[in-house]
PDB file of C-alpha atoms in Angstrom:
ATOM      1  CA  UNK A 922      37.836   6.187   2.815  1.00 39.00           C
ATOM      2  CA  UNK A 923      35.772   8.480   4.922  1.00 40.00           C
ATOM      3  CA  UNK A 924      36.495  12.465   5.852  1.00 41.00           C
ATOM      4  CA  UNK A 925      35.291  13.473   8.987  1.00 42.00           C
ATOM      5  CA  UNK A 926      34.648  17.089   8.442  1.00 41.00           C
ATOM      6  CA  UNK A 927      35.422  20.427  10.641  1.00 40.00           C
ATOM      7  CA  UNK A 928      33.313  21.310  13.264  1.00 41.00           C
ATOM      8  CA  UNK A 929      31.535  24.224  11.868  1.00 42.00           C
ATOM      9  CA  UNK A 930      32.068  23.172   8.104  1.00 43.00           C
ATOM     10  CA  UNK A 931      28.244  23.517   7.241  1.00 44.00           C
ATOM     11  CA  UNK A 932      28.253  24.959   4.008  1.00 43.00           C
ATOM     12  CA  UNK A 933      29.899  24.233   0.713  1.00 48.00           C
ATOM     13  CA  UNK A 934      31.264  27.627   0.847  1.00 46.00           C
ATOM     14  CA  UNK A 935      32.501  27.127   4.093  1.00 47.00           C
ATOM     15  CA  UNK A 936      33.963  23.742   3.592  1.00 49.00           C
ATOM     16  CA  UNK A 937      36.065  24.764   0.151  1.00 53.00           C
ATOM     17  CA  UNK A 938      37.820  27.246   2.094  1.00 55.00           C
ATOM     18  CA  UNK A 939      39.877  24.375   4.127  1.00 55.00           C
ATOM     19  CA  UNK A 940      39.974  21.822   1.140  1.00 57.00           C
ATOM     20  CA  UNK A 941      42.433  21.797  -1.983  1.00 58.00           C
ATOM     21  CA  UNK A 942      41.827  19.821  -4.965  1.00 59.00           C
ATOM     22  CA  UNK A 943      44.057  17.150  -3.792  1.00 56.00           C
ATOM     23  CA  UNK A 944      42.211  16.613  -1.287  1.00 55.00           C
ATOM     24  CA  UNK A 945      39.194  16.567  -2.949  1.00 57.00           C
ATOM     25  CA  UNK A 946      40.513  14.145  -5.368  1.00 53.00           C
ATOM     26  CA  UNK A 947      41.621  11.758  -2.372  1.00 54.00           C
ATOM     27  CA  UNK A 948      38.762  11.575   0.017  1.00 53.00           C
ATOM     28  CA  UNK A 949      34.457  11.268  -0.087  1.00 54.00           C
ATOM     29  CA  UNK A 950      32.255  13.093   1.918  1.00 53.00           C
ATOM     30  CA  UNK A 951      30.555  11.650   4.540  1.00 50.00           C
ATOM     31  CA  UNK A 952      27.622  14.068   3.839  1.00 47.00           C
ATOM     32  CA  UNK A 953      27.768  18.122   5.238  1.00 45.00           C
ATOM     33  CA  UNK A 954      24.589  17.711   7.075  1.00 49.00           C
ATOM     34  CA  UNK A 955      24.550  15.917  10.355  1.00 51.00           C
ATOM     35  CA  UNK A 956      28.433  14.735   9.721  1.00 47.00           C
ATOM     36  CA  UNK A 957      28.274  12.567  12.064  1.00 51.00           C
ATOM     37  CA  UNK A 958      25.031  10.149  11.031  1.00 52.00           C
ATOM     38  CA  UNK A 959      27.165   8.377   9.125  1.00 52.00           C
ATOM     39  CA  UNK A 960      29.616   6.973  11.318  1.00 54.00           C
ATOM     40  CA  UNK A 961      26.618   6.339  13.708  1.00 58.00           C
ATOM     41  CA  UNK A 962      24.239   2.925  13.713  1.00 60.00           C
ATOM     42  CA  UNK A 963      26.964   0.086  14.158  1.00 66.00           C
ATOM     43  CA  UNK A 964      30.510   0.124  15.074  1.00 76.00           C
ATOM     44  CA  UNK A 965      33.471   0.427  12.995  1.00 85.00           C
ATOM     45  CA  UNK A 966      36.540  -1.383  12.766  1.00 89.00           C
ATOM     46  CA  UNK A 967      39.276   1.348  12.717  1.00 91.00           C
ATOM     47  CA  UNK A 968      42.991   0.754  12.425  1.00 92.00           C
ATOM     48  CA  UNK A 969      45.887   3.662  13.051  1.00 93.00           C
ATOM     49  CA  UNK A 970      49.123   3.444  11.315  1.00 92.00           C
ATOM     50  CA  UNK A 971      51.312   4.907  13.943  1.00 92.00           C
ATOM     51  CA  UNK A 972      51.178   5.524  17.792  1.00 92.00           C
ATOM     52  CA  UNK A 973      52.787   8.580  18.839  1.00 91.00           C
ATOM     53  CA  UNK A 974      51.030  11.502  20.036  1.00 92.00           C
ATOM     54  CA  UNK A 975      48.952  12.257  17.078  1.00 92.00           C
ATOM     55  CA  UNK A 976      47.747   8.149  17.123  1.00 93.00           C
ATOM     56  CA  UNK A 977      46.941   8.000  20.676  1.00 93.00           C
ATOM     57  CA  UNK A 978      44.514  11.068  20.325  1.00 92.00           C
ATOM     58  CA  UNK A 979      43.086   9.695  17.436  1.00 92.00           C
ATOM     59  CA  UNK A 980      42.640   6.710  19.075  1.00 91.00           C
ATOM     60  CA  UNK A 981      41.211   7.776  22.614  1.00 88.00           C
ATOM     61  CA  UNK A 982      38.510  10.445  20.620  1.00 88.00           C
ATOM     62  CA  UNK A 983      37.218   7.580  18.838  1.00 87.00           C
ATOM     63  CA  UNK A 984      36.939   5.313  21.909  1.00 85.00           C
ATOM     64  CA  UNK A 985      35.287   8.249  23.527  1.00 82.00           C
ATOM     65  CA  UNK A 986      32.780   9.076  20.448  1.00 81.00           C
ATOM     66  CA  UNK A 987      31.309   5.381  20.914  1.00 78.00           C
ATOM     67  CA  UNK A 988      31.527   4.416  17.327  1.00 80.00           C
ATOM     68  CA  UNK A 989      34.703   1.771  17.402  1.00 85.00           C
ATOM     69  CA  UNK A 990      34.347  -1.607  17.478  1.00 86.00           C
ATOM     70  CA  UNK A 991      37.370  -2.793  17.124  1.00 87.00           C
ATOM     71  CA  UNK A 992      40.471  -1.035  17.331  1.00 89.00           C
ATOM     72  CA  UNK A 993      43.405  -2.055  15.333  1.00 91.00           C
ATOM     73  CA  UNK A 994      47.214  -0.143  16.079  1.00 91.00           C
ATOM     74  CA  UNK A 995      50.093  -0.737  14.304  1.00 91.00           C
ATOM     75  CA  UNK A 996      53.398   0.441  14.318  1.00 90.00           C
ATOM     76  CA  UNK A 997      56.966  -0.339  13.135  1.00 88.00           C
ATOM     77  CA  UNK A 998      57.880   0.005  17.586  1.00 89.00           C
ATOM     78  CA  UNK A 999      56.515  -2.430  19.128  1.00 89.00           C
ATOM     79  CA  UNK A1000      57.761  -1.639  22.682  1.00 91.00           C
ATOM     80  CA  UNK A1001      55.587   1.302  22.975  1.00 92.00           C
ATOM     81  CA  UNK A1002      53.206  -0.123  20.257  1.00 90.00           C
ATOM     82  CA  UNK A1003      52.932  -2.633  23.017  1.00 90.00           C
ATOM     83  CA  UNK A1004      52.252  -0.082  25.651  1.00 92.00           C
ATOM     84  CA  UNK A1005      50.049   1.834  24.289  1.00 91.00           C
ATOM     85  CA  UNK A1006      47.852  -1.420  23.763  1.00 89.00           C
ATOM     86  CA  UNK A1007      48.201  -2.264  27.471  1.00 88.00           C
ATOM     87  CA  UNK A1008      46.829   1.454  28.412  1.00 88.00           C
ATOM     88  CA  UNK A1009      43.730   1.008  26.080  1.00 85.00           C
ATOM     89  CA  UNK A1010      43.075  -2.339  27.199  1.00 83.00           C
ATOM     90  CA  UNK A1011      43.202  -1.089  30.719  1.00 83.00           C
ATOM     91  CA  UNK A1012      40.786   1.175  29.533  1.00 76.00           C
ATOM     92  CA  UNK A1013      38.632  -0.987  27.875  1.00 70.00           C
ATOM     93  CA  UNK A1014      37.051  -2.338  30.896  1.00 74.00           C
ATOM     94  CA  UNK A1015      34.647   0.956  30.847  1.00 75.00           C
ATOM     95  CA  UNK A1016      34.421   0.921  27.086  1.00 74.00           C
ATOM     96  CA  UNK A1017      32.407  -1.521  24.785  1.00 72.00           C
ATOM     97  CA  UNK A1018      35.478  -2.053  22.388  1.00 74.00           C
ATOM     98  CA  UNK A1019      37.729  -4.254  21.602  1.00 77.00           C
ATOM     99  CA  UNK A1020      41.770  -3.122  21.032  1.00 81.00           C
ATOM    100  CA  UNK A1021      44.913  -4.997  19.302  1.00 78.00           C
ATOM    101  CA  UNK A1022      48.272  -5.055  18.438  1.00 77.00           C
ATOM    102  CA  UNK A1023      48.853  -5.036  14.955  1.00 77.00           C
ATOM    103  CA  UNK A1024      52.676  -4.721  15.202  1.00 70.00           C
ATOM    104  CA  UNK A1025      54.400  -5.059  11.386  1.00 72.00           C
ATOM    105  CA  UNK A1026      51.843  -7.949  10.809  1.00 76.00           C
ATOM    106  CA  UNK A1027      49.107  -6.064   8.682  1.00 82.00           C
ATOM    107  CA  UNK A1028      47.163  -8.340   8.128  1.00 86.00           C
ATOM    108  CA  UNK A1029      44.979  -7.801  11.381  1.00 85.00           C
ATOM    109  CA  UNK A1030      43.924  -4.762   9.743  1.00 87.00           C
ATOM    110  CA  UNK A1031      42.342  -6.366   7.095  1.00 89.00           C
ATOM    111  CA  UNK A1032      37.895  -5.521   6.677  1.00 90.00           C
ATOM    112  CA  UNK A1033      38.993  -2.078   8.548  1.00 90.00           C
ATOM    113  CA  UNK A1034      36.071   0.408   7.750  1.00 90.00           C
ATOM    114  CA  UNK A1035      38.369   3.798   8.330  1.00 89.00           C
ATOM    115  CA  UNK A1036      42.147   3.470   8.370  1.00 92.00           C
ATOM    116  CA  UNK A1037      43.924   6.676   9.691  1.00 93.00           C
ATOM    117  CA  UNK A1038      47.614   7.129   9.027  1.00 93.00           C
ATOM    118  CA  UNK A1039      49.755   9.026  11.811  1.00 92.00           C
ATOM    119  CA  UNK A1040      52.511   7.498  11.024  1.00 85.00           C
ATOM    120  CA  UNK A1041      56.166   9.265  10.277  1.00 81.00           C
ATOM    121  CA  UNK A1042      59.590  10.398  10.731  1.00 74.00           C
ATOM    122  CA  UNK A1043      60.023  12.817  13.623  1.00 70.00           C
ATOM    123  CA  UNK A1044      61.263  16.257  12.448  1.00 65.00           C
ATOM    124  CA  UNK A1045      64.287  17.739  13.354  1.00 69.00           C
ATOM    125  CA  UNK A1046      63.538  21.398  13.939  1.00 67.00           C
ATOM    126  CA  UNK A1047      66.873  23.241  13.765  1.00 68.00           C
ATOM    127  CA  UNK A1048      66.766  26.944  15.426  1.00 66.00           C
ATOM    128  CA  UNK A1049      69.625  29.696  13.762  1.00 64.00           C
ATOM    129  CA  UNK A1050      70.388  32.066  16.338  1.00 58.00           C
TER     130      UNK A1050
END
């Protein structure tokens, strides 16, 4: 797995004050200095788990960065999964990356180099007056 660190985050000091040791436990650095070398050099097949509003601006940062490939979505709706895939693909023409539909078949996703997970039940925020 690979953490893409805080803007800013350029000290060990720093960088403990936004991590706990769960997530310590769960993901490896990608290195404090120059973050960002080591995502660069070749493109990356990424897949997101989940297209709703969180997804699609995962998704469109990383076709902006330059360093995806191949862009895998997936999600349990395939109506908008579907739509969303359109959009990119429309897209695409002015981007060198490819983008597909994963749907509930996972196993397009397989060789994926960073897998981000957006997926999840909408919250019902209930207001007591």
């Amino acid at each position: 797995m690979h953490r893409l660190l805080l803007r800013g985050a350029s000290s060990e000091a720093t960088r403990n004050e936004f991590t706990t040791p769960t997530m310590d436990s769960v993901f490896t650095n990608v290195g404090l200095e120059g973050h960002h070398t080591a995502l660069e050099g070749r493109r990356h097949k990424v897949t997101i788990v989940g297209v709703g509003g969180v997804g699609m601006a995962c998704a469109y940062s990383l076709l902006n960065k330059g360093i995806v490939g191949e862009l895998v979505l997936a999600d349990v709706q395939q109506e908008r999964l579907q739509g969303e895939v359109l959009d990119l693909q429309h897209a695409g023409l002015f981007l060198p990356c490819r983008v597909r539909a994963s749907g509930l078949d996972y196993e397009e996703t397989r060789n994926s180099d960073i897998c981000i997970i957006t997926a999840g039940a909408r919250q019902n925020v209930r207001i007591c007056v």
